[in-house]
mmCIF file of C-alpha atoms and ligand atoms in Angstrom:
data_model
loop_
_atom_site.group_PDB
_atom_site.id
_atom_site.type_symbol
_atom_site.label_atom_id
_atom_site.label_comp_id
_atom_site.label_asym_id
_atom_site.label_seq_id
_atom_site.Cartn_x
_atom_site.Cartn_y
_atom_site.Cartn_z
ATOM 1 C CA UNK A 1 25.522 -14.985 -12.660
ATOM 2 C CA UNK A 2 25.341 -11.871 -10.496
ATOM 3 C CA UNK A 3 21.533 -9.693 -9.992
ATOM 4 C CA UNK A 4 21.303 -6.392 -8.714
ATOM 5 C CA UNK A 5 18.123 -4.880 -7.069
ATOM 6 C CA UNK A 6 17.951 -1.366 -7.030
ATOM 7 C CA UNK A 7 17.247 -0.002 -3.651
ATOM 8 C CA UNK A 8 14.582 2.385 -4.619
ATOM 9 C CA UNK A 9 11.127 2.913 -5.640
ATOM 10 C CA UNK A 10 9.035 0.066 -3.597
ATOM 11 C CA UNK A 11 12.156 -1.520 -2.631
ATOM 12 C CA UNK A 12 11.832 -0.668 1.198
ATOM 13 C CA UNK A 13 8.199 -1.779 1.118
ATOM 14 C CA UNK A 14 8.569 -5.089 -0.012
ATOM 15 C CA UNK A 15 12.276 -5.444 1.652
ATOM 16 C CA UNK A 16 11.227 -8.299 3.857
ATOM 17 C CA UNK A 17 10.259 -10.232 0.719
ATOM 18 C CA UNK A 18 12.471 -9.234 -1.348
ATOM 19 C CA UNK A 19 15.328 -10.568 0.630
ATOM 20 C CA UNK A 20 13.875 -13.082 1.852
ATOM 21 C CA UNK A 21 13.237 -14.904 -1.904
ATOM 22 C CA UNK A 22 16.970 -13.846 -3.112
ATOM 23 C CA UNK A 23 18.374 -15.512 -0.018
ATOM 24 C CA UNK A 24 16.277 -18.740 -0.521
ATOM 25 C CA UNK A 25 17.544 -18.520 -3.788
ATOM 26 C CA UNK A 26 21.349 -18.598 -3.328
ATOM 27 C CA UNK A 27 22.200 -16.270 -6.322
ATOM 28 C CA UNK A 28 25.171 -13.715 -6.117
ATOM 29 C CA UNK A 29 23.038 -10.781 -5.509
ATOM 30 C CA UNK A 30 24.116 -6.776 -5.706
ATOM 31 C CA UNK A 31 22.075 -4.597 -3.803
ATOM 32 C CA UNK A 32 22.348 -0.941 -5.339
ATOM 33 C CA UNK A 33 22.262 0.292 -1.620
ATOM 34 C CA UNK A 34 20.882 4.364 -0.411
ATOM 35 C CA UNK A 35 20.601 6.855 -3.091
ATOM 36 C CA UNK A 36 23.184 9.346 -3.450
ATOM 37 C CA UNK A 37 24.348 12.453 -5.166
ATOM 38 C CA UNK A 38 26.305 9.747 -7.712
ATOM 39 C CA UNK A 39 22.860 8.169 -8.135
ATOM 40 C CA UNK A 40 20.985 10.596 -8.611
ATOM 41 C CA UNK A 41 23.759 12.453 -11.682
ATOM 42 C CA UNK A 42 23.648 8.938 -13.152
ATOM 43 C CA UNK A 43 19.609 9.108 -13.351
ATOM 44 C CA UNK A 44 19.616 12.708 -14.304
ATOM 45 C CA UNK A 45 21.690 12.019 -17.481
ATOM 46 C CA UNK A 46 20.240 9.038 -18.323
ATOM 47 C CA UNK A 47 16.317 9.457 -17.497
ATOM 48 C CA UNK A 48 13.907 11.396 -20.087
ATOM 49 C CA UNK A 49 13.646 15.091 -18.451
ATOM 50 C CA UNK A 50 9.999 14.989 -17.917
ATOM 51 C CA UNK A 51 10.304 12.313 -15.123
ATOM 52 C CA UNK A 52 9.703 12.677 -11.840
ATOM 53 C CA UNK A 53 12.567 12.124 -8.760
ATOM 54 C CA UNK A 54 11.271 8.824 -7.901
ATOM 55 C CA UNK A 55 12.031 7.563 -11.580
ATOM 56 C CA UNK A 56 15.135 9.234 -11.952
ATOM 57 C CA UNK A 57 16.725 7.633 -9.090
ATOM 58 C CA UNK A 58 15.365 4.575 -10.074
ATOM 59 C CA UNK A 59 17.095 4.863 -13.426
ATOM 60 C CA UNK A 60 20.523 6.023 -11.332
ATOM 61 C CA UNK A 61 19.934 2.880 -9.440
ATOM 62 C CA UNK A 62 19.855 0.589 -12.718
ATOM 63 C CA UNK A 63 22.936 2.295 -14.346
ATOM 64 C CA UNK A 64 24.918 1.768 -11.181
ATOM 65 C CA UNK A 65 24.277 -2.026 -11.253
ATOM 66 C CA UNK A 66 24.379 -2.623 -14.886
ATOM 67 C CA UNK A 67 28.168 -1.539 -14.439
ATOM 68 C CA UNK A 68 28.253 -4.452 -11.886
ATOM 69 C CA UNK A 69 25.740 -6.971 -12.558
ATOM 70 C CA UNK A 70 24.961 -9.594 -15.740
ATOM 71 C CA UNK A 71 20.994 -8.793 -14.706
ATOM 72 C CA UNK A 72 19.099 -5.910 -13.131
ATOM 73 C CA UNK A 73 16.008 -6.123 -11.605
ATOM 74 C CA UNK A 74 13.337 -3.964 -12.961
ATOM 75 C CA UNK A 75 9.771 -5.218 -12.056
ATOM 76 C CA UNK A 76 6.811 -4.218 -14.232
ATOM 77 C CA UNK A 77 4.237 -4.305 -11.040
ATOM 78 C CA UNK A 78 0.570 -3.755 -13.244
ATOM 79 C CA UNK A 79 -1.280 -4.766 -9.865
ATOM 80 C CA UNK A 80 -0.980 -4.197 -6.069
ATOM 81 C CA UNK A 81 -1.695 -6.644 -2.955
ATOM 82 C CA UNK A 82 -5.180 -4.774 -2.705
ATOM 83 C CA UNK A 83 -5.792 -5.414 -6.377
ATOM 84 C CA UNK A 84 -5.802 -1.398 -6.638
ATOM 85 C CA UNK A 85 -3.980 -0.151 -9.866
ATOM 86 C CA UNK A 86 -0.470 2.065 -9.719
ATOM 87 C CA UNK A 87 0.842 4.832 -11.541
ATOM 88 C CA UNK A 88 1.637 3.836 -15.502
ATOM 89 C CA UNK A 89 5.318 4.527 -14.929
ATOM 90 C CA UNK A 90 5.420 1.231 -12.901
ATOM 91 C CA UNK A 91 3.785 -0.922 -16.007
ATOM 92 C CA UNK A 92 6.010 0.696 -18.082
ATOM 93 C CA UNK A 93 9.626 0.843 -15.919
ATOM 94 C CA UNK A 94 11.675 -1.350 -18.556
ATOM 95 C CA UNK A 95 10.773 0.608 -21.181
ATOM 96 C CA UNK A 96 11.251 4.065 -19.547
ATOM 97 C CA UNK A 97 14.969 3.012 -17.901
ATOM 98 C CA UNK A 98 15.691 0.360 -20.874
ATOM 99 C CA UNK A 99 18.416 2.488 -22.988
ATOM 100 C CA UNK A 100 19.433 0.077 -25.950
ATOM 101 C CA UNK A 101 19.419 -3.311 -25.627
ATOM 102 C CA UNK A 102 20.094 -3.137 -22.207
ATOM 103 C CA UNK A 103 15.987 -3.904 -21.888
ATOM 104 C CA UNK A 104 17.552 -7.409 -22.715
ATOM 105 C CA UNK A 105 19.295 -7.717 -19.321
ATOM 106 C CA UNK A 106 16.201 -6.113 -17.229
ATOM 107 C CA UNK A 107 14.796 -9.687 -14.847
ATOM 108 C CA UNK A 108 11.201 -9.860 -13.458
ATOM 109 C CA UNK A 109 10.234 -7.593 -15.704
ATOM 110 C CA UNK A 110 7.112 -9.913 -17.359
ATOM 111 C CA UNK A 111 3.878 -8.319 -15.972
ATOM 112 C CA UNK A 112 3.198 -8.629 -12.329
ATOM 113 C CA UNK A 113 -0.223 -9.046 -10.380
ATOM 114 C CA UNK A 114 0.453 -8.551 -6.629
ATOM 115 C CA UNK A 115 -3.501 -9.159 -6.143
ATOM 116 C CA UNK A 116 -3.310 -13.139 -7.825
ATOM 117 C CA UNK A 117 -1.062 -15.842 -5.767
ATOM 118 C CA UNK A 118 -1.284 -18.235 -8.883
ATOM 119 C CA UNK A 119 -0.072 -15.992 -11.220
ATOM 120 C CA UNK A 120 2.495 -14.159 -9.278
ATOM 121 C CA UNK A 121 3.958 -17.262 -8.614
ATOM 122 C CA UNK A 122 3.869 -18.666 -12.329
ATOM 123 C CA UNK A 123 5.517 -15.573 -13.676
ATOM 124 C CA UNK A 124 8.375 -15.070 -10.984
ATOM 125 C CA UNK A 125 9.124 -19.186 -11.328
ATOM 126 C CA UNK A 126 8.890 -18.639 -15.678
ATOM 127 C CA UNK A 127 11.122 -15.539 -15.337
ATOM 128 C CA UNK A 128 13.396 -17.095 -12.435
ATOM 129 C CA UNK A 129 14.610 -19.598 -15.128
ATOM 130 C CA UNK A 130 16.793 -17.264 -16.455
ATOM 131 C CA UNK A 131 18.359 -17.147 -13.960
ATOM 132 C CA UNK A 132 19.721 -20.749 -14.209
ATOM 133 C CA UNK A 133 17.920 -21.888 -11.186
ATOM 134 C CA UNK A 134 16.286 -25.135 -10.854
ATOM 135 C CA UNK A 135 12.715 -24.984 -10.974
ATOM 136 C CA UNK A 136 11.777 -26.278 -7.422
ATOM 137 C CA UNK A 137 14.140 -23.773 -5.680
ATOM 138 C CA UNK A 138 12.011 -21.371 -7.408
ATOM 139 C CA UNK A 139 9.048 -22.595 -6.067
ATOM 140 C CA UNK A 140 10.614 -22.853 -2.520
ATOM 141 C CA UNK A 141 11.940 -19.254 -2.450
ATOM 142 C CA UNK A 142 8.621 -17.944 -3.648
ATOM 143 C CA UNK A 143 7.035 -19.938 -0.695
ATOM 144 C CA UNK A 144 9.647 -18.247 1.661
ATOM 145 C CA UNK A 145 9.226 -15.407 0.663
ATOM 146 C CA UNK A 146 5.101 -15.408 0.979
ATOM 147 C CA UNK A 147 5.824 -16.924 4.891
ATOM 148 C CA UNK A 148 7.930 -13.678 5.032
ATOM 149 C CA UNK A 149 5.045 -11.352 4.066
ATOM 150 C CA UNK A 150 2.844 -13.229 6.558
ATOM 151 C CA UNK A 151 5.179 -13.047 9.217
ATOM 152 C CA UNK A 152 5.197 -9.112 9.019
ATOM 153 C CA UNK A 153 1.720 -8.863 9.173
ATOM 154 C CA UNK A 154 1.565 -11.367 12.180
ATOM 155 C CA UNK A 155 4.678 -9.157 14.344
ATOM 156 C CA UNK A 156 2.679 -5.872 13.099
ATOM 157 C CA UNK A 157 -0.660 -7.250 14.611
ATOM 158 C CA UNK A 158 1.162 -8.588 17.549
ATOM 159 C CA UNK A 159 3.112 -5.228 18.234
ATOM 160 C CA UNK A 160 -0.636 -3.526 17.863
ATOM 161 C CA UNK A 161 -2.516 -5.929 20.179
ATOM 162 C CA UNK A 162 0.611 -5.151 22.916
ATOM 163 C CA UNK A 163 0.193 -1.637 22.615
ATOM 164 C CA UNK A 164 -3.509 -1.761 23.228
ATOM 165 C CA UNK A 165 -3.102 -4.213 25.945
ATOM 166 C CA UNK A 166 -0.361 -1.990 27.821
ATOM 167 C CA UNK A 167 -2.489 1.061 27.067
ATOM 168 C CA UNK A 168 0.514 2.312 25.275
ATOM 169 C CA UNK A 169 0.206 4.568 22.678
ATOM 170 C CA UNK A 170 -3.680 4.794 23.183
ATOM 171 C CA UNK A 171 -3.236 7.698 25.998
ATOM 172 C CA UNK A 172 -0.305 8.959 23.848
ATOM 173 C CA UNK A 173 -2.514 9.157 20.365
ATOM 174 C CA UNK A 174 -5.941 10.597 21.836
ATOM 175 C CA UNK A 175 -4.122 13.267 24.078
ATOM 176 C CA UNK A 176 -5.795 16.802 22.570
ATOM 177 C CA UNK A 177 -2.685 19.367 20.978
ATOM 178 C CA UNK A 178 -2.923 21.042 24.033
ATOM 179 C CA UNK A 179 -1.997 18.491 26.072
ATOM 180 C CA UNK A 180 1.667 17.410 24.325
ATOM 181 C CA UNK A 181 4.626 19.036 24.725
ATOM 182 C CA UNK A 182 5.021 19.435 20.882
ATOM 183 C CA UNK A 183 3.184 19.047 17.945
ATOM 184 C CA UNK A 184 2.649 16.278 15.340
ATOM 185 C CA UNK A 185 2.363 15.843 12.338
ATOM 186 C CA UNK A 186 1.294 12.962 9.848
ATOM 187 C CA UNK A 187 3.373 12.136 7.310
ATOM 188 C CA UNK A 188 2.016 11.288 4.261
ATOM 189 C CA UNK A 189 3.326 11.025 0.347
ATOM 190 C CA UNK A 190 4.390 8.038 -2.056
ATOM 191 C CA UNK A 191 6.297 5.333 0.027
ATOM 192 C CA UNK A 192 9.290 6.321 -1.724
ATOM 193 C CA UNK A 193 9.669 9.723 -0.992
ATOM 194 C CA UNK A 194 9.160 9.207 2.861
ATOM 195 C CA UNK A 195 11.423 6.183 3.322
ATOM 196 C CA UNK A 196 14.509 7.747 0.967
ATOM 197 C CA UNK A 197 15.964 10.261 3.292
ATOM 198 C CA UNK A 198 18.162 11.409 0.368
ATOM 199 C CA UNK A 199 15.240 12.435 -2.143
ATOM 200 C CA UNK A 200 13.010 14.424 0.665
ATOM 201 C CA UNK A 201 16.966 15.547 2.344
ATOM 202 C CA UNK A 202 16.594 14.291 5.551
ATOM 203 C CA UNK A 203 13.069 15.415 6.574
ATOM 204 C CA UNK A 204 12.482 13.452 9.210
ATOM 205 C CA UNK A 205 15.609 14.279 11.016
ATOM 206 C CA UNK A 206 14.519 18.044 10.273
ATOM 207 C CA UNK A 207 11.360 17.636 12.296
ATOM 208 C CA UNK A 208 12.768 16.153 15.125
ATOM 209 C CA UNK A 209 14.949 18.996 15.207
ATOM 210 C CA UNK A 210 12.753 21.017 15.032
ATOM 211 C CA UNK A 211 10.705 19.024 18.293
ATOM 212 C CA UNK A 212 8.137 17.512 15.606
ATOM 213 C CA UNK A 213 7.003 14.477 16.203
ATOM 214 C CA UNK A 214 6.082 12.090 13.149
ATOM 215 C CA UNK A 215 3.728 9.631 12.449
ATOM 216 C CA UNK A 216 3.052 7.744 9.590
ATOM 217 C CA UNK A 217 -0.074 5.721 9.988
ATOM 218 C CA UNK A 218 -1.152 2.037 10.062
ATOM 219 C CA UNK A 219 1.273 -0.718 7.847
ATOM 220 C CA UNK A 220 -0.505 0.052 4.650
ATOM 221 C CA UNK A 221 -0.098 -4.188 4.142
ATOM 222 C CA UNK A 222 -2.371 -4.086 6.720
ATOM 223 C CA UNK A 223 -5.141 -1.116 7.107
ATOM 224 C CA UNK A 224 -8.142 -1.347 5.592
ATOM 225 C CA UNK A 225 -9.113 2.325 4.852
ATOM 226 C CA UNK A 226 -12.396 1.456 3.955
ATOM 227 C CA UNK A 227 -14.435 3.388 6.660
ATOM 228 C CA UNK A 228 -12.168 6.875 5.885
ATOM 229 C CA UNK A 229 -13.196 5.873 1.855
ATOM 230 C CA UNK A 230 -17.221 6.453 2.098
ATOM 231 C CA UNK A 231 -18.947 9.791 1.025
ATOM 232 C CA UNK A 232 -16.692 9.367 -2.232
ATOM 233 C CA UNK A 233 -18.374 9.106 -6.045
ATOM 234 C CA UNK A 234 -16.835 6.582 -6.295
ATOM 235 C CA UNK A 235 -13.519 4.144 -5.293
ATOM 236 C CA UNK A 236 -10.338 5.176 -5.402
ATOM 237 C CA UNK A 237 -8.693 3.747 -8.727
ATOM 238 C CA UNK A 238 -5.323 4.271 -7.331
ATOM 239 C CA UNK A 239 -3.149 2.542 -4.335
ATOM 240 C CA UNK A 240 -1.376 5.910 -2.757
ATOM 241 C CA UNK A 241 -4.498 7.604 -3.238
ATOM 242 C CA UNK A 242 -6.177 4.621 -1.263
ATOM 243 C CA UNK A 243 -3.854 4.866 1.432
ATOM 244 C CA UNK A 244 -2.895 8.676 1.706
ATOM 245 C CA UNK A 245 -6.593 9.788 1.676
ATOM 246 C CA UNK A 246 -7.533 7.150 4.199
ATOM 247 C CA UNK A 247 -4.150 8.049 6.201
ATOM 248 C CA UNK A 248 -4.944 11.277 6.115
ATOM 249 C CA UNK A 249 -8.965 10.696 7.262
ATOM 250 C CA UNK A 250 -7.705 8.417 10.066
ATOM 251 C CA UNK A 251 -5.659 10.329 11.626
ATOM 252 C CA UNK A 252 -7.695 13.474 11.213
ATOM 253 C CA UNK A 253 -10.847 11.660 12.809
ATOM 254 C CA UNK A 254 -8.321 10.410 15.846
ATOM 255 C CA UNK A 255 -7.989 13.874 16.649
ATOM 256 C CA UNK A 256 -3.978 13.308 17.450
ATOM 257 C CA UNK A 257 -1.955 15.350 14.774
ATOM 258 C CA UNK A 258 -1.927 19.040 14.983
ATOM 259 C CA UNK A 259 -0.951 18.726 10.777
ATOM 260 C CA UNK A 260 -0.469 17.491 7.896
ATOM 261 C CA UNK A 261 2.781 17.187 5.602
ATOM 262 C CA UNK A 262 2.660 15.981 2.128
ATOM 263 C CA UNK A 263 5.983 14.930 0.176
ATOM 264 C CA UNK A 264 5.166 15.441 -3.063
ATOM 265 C CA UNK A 265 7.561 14.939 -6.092
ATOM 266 C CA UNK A 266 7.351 17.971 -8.865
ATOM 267 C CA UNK A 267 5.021 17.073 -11.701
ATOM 268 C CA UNK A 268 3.581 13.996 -10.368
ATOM 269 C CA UNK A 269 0.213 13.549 -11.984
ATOM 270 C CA UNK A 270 -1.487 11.270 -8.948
ATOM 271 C CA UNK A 271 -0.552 13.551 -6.615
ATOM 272 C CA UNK A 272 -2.411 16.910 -8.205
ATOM 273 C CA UNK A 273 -5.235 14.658 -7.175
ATOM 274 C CA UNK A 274 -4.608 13.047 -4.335
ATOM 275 C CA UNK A 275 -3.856 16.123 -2.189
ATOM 276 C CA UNK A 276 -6.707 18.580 -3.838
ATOM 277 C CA UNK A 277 -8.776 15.384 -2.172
ATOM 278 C CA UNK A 278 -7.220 15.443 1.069
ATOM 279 C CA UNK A 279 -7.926 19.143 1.285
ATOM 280 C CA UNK A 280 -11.676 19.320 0.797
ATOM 281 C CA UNK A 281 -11.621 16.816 3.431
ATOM 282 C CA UNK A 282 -9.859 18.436 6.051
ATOM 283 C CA UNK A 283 -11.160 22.197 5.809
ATOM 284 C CA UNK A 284 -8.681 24.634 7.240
ATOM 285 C CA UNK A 285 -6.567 22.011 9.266
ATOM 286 C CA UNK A 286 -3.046 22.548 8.735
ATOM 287 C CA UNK A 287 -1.280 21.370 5.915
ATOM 288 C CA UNK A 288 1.921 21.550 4.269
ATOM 289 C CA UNK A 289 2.898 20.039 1.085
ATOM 290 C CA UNK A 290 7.055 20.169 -0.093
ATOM 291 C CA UNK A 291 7.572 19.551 -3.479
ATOM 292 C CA UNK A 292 10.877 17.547 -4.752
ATOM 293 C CA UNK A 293 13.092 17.352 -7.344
ATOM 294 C CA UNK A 294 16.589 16.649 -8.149
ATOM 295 C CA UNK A 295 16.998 20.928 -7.842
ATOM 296 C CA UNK A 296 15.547 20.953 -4.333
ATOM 297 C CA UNK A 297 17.598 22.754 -1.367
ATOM 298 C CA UNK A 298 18.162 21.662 1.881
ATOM 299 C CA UNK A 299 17.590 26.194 2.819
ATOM 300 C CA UNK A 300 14.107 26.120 0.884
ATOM 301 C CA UNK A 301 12.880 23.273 3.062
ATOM 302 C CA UNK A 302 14.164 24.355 6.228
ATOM 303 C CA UNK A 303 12.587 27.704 6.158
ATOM 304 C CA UNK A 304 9.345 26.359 5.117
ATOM 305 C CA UNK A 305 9.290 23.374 7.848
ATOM 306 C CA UNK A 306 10.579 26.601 10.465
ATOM 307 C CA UNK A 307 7.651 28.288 9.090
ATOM 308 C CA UNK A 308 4.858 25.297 9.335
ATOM 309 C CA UNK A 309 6.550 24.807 12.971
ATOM 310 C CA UNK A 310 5.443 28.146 13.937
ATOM 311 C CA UNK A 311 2.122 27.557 12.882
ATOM 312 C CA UNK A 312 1.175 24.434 14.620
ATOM 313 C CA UNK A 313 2.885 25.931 18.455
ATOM 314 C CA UNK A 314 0.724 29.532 17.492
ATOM 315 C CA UNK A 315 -2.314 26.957 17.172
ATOM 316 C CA UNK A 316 -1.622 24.583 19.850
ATOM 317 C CA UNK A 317 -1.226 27.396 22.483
ATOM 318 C CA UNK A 318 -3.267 30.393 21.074
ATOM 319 C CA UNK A 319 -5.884 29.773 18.336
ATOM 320 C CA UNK A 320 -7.391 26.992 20.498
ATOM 321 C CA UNK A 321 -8.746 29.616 23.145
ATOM 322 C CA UNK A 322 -10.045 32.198 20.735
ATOM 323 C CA UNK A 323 -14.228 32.598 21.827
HETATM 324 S S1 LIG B 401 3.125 8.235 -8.769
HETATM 325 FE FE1 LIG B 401 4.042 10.246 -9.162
HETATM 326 S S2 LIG B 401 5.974 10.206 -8.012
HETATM 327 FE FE2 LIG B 401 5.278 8.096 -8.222
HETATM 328 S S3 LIG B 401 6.279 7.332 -10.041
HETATM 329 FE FE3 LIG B 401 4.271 8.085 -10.680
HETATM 330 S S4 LIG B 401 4.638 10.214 -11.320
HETATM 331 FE FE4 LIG B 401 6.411 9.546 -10.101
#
């Protein structure tokens, strides 16, 4: 029997894992591999026109492999590690890429809760049997795959505690704008429109073109954005908003990014909050925020990254000395 995994939506943030429990489990596996123009004109056709980019590749992903594969991957994720909830498309991917009856040869797509060991584990091993695997490999690739997960958070921590150690990046991060040679900027959006270089068209090769440098914040695995998360009414209900308001706060408090750039994807309903949040927070500091879709030009954002380039060197060099 042959599996693809699409390479897309949370893909790249659980990649370690991923891999790591499809290896264990010696199954002929199909990875979709980078989006592409193909992908995407195989989502577009396929995918109801109210979606967003992020879902139509997805669904360009699945057609791709159901060409290839006997089953596709297509998780319904309900819960994430931090127990926080996710946008609805995610509990409700097999229905919104399921054309037919080809919901029928969708995998892993019973509910899953990121947040509970004993039932993550229960589901993947009850939906794993279809895949003609004995039970106790299950079990051992799911165990593999959790020592994976650990094993990123112990190299990240590791990697952290050197830096501090060296005094690396610590006289980097609190140097004041003035003080670089160019600006930064944080980085923020949904995982999946930062890490797929064909949906936001390169953007991170733009800004270092352009002499930008880029951070992203902490491993979101990892950071507890807790402290950046007080003053609100109340908790955050979602997981990007958790983690690109707290990004955002973080870095802003660090005083080591001369702006802000948001990738957001065109009619994204999470996002209409998420960054009308980040801006009462931050006042007049810089920010920039690119929509996508699958109609977005490379010209459009290059003028408007030239543009928010401008406008961090005027500030770095000018605006600072004003009495
Ligand atoms: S959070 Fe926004 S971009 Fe992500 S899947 Fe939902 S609607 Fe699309």
């Amino acid at each position: 029997m042959r599996i693809g995994i699409p390479e897309a939506l949370l893909f790249q943030r659980y990649e370690p894992i991923i891999r790591t429990f499809f290896n264990n489990l010696e199954v002929d596996v199909v990875y979709s591999g980078p989006s592409n123009q193909d992908i995407l004109e195989r989502g577009i056709k396929n995918c109801v026109d109210e979606a967003c980019l992020p879902m139509k590749l997805f669904q360009g992903h699945v057609s791709k492999l159901e060409e290839e594969c006997d089953k596709v991957v297509v998780p319904r994720l309900m819960k994430c590690e931090f127990g926080d909830s996710i946008c609805p498309k995610f509990s409700g991917l097999p229905e919104l890429v399921g054309k037919g009856n080809s919901q029928g040869r969708f995998i892993f797509s019973d509910p899953l809760y990121l947040n509970d060991r004993a039932k993550l584990e229960k589901t993947v091993v009850k939906q794993g049997k279809q895949l003609e695997v004995p039970k106790e490999n299950l079990i051992r690739a799911f165990r593999a795959a959790e020592a994976a997960m650990n094993i990123r958070k112990a190299v990240y921590r590791a990697e952290a505690d050197f830096a501090g150690a060296a005094g690396m990046g610590e006289s980097e991060e609190t140097k004041k704008p003035g003080e670089r040679k160019g600006s930064r900027v944080a980085l923020l959006g949904h995982p999946y429109n930062i890490s797929d270089s064909f949906a936001n068209r390169n953007l991170i090769n733009k800004l270092k073109r352009l002499g930008i440098e880029v951070v992203t914040g902490e491993d979101p695995l990892e950071k507890d954005f807790s402290m950046q998360l007080t003053g609100l009414m109340k908790a955050p209900y979602w997981m990007f908003y958790r983690e690109n308001f707290g990004k955002a706060g973080a870095l802003l408090e660090s005083g080591s990014i001369d702006g802000i750039l948001y990738v957001s994807s065109f009619c994204c309903g999470t996002d209409s909050v998420i960054i009308e949040m980040i801006k009462s927070r931050i006042d007049d500091f810089p920010m920039l925020v690119l929509k996508i879709d699958e109609h977005t030009a490379e010209a459009g954002i290059d003028t408007r990254l030239e543009a928010f380039s401008e406008l961090l060197e005027r500030r770095r060099y000018h605006e600072a000395h004003l009495s």
